[in-house]
Coordinates of C-alpha atoms in Angstrom, one line a residue:
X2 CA 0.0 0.0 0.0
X3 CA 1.5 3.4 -1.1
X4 CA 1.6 5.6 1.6
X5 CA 2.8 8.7 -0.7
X6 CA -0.2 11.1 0.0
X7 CA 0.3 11.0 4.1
X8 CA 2.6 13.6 6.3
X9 CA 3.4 14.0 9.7
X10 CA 2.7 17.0 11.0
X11 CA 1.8 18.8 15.4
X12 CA -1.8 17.4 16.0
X13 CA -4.5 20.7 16.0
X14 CA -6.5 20.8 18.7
X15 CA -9.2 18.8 17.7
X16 CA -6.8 16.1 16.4
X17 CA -5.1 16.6 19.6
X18 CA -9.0 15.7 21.4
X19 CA -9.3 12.7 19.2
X20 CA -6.0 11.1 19.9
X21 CA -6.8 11.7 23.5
X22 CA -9.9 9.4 22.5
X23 CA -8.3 6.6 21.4
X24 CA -5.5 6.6 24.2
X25 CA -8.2 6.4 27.0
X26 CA -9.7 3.9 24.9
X27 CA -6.5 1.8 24.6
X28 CA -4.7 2.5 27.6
X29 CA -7.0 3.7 30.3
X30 CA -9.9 1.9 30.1
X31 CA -8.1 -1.7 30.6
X32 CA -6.2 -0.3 33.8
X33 CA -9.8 0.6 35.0
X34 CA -9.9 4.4 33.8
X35 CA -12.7 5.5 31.9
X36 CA -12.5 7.5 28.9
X37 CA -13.9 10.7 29.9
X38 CA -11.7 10.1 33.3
X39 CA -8.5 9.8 30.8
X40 CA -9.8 13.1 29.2
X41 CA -10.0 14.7 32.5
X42 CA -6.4 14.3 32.7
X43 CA -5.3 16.2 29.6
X44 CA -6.1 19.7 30.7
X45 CA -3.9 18.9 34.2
X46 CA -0.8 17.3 31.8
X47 CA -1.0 20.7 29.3
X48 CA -0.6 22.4 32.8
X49 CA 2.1 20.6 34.1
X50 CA 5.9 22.0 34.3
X51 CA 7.0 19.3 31.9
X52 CA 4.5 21.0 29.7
X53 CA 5.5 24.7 29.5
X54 CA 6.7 26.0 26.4
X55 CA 4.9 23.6 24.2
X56 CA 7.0 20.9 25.3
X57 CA 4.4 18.4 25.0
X58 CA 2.6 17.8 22.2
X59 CA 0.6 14.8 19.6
X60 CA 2.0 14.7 16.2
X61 CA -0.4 12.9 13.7
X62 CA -0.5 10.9 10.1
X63 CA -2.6 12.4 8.0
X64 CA -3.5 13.1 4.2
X65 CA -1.7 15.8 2.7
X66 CA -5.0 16.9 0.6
X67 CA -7.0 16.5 4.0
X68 CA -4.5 17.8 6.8
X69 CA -7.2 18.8 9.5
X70 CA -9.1 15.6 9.2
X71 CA -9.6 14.5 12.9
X72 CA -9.9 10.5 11.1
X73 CA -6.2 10.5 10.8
X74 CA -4.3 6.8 10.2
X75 CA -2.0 7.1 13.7
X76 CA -1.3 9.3 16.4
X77 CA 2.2 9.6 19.1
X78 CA 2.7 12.0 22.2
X79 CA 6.0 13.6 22.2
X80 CA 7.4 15.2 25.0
X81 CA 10.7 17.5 24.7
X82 CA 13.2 17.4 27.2
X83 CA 16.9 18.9 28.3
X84 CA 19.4 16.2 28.3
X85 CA 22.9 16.0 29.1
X86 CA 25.6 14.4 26.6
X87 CA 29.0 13.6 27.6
X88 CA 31.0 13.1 24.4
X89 CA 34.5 10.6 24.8
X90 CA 37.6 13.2 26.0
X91 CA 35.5 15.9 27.4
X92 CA 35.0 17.0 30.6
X93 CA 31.5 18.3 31.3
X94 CA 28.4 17.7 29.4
X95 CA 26.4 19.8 27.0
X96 CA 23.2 20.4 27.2
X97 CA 20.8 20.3 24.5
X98 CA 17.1 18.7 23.6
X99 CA 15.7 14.6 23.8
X100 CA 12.3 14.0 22.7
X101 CA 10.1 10.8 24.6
X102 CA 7.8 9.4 22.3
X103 CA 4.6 7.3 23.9
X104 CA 1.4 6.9 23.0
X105 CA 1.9 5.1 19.6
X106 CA -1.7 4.4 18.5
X107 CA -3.1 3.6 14.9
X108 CA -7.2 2.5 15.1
X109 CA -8.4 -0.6 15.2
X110 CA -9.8 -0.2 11.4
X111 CA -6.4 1.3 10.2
X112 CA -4.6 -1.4 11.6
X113 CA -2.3 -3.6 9.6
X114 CA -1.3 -1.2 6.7
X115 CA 1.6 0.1 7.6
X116 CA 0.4 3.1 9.1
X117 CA 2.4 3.1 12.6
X118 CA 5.6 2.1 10.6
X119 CA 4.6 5.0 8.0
X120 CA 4.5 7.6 11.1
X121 CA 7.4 6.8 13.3
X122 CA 9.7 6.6 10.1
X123 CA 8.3 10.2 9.5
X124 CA 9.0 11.3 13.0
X125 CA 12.3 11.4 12.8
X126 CA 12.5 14.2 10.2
X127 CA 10.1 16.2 12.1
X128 CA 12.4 16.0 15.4
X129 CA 15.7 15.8 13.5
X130 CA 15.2 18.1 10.2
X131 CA 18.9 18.2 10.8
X132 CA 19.5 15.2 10.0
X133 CA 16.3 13.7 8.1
X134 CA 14.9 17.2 6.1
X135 CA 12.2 16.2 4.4
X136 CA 9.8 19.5 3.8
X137 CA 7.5 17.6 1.8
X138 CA 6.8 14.6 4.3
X139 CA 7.5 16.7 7.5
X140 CA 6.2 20.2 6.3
X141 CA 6.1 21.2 10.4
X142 CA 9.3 20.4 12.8
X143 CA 9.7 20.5 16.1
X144 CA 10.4 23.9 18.3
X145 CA 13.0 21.9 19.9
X146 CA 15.6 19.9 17.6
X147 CA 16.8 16.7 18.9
X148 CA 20.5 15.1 19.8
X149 CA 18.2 11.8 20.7
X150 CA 14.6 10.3 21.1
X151 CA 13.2 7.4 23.2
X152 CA 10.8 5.2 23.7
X153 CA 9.6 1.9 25.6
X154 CA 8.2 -0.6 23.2
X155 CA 5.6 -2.8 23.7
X156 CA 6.3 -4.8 20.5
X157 CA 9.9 -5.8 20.8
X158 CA 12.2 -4.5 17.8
X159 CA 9.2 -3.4 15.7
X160 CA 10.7 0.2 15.9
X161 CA 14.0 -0.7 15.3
X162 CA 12.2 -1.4 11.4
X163 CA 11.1 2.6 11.4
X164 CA 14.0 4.1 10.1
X165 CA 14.2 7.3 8.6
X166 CA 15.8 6.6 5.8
X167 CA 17.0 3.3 3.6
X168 CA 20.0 1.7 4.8
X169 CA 19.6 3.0 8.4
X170 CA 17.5 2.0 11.5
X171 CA 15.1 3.6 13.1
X172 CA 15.5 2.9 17.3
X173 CA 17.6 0.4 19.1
X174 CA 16.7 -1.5 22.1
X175 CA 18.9 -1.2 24.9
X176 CA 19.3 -3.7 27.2
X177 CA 17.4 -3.0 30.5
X178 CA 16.9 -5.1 33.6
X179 CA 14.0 -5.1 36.4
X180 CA 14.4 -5.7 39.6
X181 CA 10.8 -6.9 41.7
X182 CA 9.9 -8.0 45.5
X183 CA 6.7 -9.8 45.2
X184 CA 5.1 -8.4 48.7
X185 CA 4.7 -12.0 50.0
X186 CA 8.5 -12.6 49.6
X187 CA 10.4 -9.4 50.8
X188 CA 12.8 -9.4 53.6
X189 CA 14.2 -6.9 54.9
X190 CA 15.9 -7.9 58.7
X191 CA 14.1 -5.5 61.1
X192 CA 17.8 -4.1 62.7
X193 CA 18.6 -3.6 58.8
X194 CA 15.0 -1.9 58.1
X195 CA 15.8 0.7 61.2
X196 CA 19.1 0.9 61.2
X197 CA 18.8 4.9 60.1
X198 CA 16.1 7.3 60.8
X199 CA 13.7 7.8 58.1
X200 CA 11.4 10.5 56.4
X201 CA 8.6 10.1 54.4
X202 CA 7.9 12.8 50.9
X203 CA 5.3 14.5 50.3
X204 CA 4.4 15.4 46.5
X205 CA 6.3 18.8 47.0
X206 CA 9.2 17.3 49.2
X207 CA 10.2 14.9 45.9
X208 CA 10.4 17.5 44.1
X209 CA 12.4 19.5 45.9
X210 CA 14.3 16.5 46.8
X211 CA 14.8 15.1 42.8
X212 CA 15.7 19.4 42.0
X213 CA 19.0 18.9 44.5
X214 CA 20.1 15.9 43.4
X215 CA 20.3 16.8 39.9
X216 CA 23.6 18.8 40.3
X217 CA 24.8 14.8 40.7
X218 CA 24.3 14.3 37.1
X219 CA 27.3 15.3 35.3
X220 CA 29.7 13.5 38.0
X221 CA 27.4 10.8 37.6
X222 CA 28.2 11.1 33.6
X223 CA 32.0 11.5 34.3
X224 CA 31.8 8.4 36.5
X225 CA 30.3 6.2 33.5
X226 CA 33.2 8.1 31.1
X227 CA 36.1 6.2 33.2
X228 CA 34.6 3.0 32.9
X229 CA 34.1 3.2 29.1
X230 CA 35.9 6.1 27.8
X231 CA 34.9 5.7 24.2
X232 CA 31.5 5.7 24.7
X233 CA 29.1 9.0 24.3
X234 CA 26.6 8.5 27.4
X235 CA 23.5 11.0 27.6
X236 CA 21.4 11.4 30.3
X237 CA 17.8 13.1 30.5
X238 CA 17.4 16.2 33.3
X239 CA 16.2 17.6 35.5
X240 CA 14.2 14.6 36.5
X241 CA 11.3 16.1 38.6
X242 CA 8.8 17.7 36.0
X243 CA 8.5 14.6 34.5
X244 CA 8.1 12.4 37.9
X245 CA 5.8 14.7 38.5
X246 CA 4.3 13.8 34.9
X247 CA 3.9 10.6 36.1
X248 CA 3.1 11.1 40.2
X249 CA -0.6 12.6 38.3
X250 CA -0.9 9.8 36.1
X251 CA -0.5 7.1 39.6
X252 CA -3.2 9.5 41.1
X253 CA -6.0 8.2 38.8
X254 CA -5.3 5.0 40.5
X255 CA -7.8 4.0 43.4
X256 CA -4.8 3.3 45.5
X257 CA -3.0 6.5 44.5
X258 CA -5.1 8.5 44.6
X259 CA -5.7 8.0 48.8
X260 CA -2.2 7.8 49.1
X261 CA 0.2 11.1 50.2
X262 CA 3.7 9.4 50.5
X263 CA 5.5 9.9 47.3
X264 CA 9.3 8.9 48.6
X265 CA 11.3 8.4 51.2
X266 CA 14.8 9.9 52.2
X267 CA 17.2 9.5 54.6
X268 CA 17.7 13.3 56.8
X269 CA 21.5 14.0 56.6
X270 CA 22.4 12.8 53.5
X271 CA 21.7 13.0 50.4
X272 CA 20.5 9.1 49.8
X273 CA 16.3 9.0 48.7
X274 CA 14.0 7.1 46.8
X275 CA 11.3 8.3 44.9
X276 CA 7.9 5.9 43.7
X277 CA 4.7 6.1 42.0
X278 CA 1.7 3.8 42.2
X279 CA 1.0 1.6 38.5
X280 CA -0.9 -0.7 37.5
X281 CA 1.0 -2.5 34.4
X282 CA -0.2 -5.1 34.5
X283 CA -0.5 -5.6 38.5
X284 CA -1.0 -2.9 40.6
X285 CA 2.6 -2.3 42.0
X286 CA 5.0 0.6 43.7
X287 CA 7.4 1.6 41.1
X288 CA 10.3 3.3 41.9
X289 CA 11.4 6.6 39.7
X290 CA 15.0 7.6 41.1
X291 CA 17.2 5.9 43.9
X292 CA 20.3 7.0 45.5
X293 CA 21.7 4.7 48.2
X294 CA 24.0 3.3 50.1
X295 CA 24.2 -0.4 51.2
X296 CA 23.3 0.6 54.6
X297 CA 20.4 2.5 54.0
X298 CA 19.1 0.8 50.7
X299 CA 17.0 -1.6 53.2
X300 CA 15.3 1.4 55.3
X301 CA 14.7 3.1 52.1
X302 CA 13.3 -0.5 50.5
X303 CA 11.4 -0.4 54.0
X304 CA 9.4 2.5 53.7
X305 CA 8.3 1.8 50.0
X306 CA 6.9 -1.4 51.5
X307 CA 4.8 0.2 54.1
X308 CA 3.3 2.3 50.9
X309 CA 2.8 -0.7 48.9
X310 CA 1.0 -2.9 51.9
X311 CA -1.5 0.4 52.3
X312 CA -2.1 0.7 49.1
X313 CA -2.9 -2.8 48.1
X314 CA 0.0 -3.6 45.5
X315 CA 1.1 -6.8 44.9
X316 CA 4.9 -5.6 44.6
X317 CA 7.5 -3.2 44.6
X318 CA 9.6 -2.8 41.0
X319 CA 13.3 -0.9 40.4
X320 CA 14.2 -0.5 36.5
X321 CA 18.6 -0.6 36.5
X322 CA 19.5 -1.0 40.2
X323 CA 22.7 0.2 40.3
X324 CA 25.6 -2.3 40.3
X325 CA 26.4 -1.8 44.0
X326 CA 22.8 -2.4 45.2
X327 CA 22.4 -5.6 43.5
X328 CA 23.9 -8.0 46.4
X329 CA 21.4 -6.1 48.5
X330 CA 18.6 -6.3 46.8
X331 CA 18.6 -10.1 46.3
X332 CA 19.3 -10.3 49.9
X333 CA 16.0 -8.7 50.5
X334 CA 14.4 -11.1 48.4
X335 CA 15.0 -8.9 45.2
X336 CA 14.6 -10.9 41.8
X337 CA 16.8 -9.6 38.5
X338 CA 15.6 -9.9 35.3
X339 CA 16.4 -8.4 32.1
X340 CA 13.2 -6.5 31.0
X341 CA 10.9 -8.4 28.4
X342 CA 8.3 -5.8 27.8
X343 CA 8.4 -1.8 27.3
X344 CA 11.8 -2.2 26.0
X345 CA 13.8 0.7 26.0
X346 CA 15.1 2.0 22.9
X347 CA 16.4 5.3 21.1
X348 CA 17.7 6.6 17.9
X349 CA 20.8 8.9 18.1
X350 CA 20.6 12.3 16.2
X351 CA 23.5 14.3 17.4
X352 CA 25.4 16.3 15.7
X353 CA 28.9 14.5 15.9
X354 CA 29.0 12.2 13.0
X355 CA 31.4 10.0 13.8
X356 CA 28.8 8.7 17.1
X357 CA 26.9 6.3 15.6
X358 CA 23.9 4.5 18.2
X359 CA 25.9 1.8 18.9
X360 CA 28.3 4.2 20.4
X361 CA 26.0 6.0 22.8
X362 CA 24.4 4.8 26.0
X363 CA 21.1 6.1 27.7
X364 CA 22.7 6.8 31.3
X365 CA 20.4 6.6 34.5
X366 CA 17.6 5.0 32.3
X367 CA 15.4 3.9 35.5
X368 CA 11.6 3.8 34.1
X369 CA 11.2 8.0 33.9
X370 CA 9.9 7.8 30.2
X371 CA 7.5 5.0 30.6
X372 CA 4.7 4.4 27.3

């Protein structure tokens, strides 16, 4: 099927309805959110900080002839974001723009064409017309050009087939790993679980909290350099808007939206850990950001448990524990697998052309851009 007639271009605002639609449709109403409860949520996301500047927006496949039709072929979310990139033999990062694609929905009757291939290979020369220009396919580019985009797939390599152009690929997974604690088998030994005092977050105290630690993120960078020096390594900041992003989604929830515990942190230092409520496919405490020592990992791991008993999940889940919690966390009854669902991927667009993808790594990937 030709697909020579369609473009990509920034959903209008009835486009922008429609896809919000289809996502309730697909993605709410089978975690127990009905669509006009899903459409609720729009207006508060448009509001939110990870919003401002038109930072989030729909991008939609559509006829050229017919570019306002709201019975487009597919529909994405994109959300721009500052990111840090460490290149090999420098010193400091640079900061400049990511995009995090979710939301990838083509109809039910549009289904099997070609149509989601057609608009994620179109994407990439409306994020990176540096790179990809095509004024004829992608007539409308993005505000905010991209160094990289992301996303999570639910469909294994399928986007790794939506390249921008012939002889290239379009994004490549990343290997990932999960870390859960079914409720019924975590351990924590009660001298480890109280070992250091404790205090519990409120929605504005994780913010706060996430805003400090992001002057880690460049050591954090410099840290990864020395153990693979020829490596670029990127790194999406600051990480609170879009925790926030997903603290309102965990509040449509039953469970979160009674709960008011949002983190946990240990006063003195600078060691936290940061959660949202989820139901994918289990209702379960997801943790956003975690920095920790062995010693206060298990209080930490504690309080998140105490959340996760009140609110009726089944489990606690960390995405990329880092290497010096692992012993840890599988003494707590921890379980370590490499992730088989929501894979992380991205495609590379920066500006040095001698980084290929296989040459950069998505640092500190722990769940943020979740679709």
């Amino acid at each position: 099927m030709s697909h020579n007639h369609l473009i990509i271009k920034p959903a209008s605002e009835a486009q922008t309805h429609e896809a919000q639609i289809r996502n309730g449709t697909y993605w709410g109403v089978p975690a127990g959110v009905s669509v006009n409860e899903y459409l609720k949520l729009h207006p508060i996301l448009q509001q939110g900080v990870f919003a401002r500047d038109g930072r989030l927006e729909y991008w939609v496949l559509v006829p050229k002839e017919d570019p306002e039709s709201t019975n487009f072929y597919a529909s994405c979310q994109v959300l721009a974001r500052d990111i840090l990139t460490l290149h090999p033999g420098e010193t400091s990062p640079v900061s400049s723009y990511g995009h995090v694609i979710s939301f990838v929905i083509v109809p039910p009757e549009y289904r099997g064409k070609g149509y989601a291939q057609c608009l994620m290979s179109l994407l990439h020369s409306a994020l990176a017309p540096h790179r990809y220009p095509s004024p004829l396919k992608a007539p409308t580019v993005t505000r905010h050009r991209s160094t990289v985009s992301v996303l999570y797939s639910a469909v294994g390599d399928y986007y790794a087939r939506c390249a921008p152009m012939v002889g290239e690929s379009g994004w490549t997974r990343q290997t990932s790993w999960r870390t859960t604690w079914p409720l019924s088998s975590i351990q924590i030994p009660p001298k480890k679980a109280t070992s250091l005092p404790v205090e519990l977050l409120s929605e504005s105290d994780v913010a706060a909290t996430l805003d400090s630690d992001d002057s880690n993120t460049p050591a954090g960078l410099l840290e990864l350099q020395k153990k693979n020096p020829k490596k670029t390594f990127f790194a999406f900041t600051p990480t609170s808007p879009l925790n926030t992003y997903f603290l309102t989604l965990s509040k449509l929830t039953p469970s979160g939206s009674s709960n008011t515990s949002w983190g946990a942190r240990i006063p003195g230092s600078s060691d936290f850990m940061t959660w949202v409520i989820f139901n994918q496919p289990t209702l379960k405490v997801i943790i956003t950001r975690l920095r920790a020592t062995v010693a206060s990992f298990p209080v930490l791991l504690n309080a998140a448990l105490r959340v996760a008993q009140d609110t009726k999940c089944e489990g606690i889940e960390i995405g990329n524990i880092p290497e010096h919690l692992k012993e840890v966390a599988q003494a707590t009854g921890g379980v370590t697998t490499e992730w088989d669902d929501h894979l992380p991927a991205f495609k590379w667009y920066g500006e040095q052309p001698e980084v290929a993808g296989a040459d950069a790594v998505w640092a500190m990937e722990e769940r943020y851009s979740w679709c």
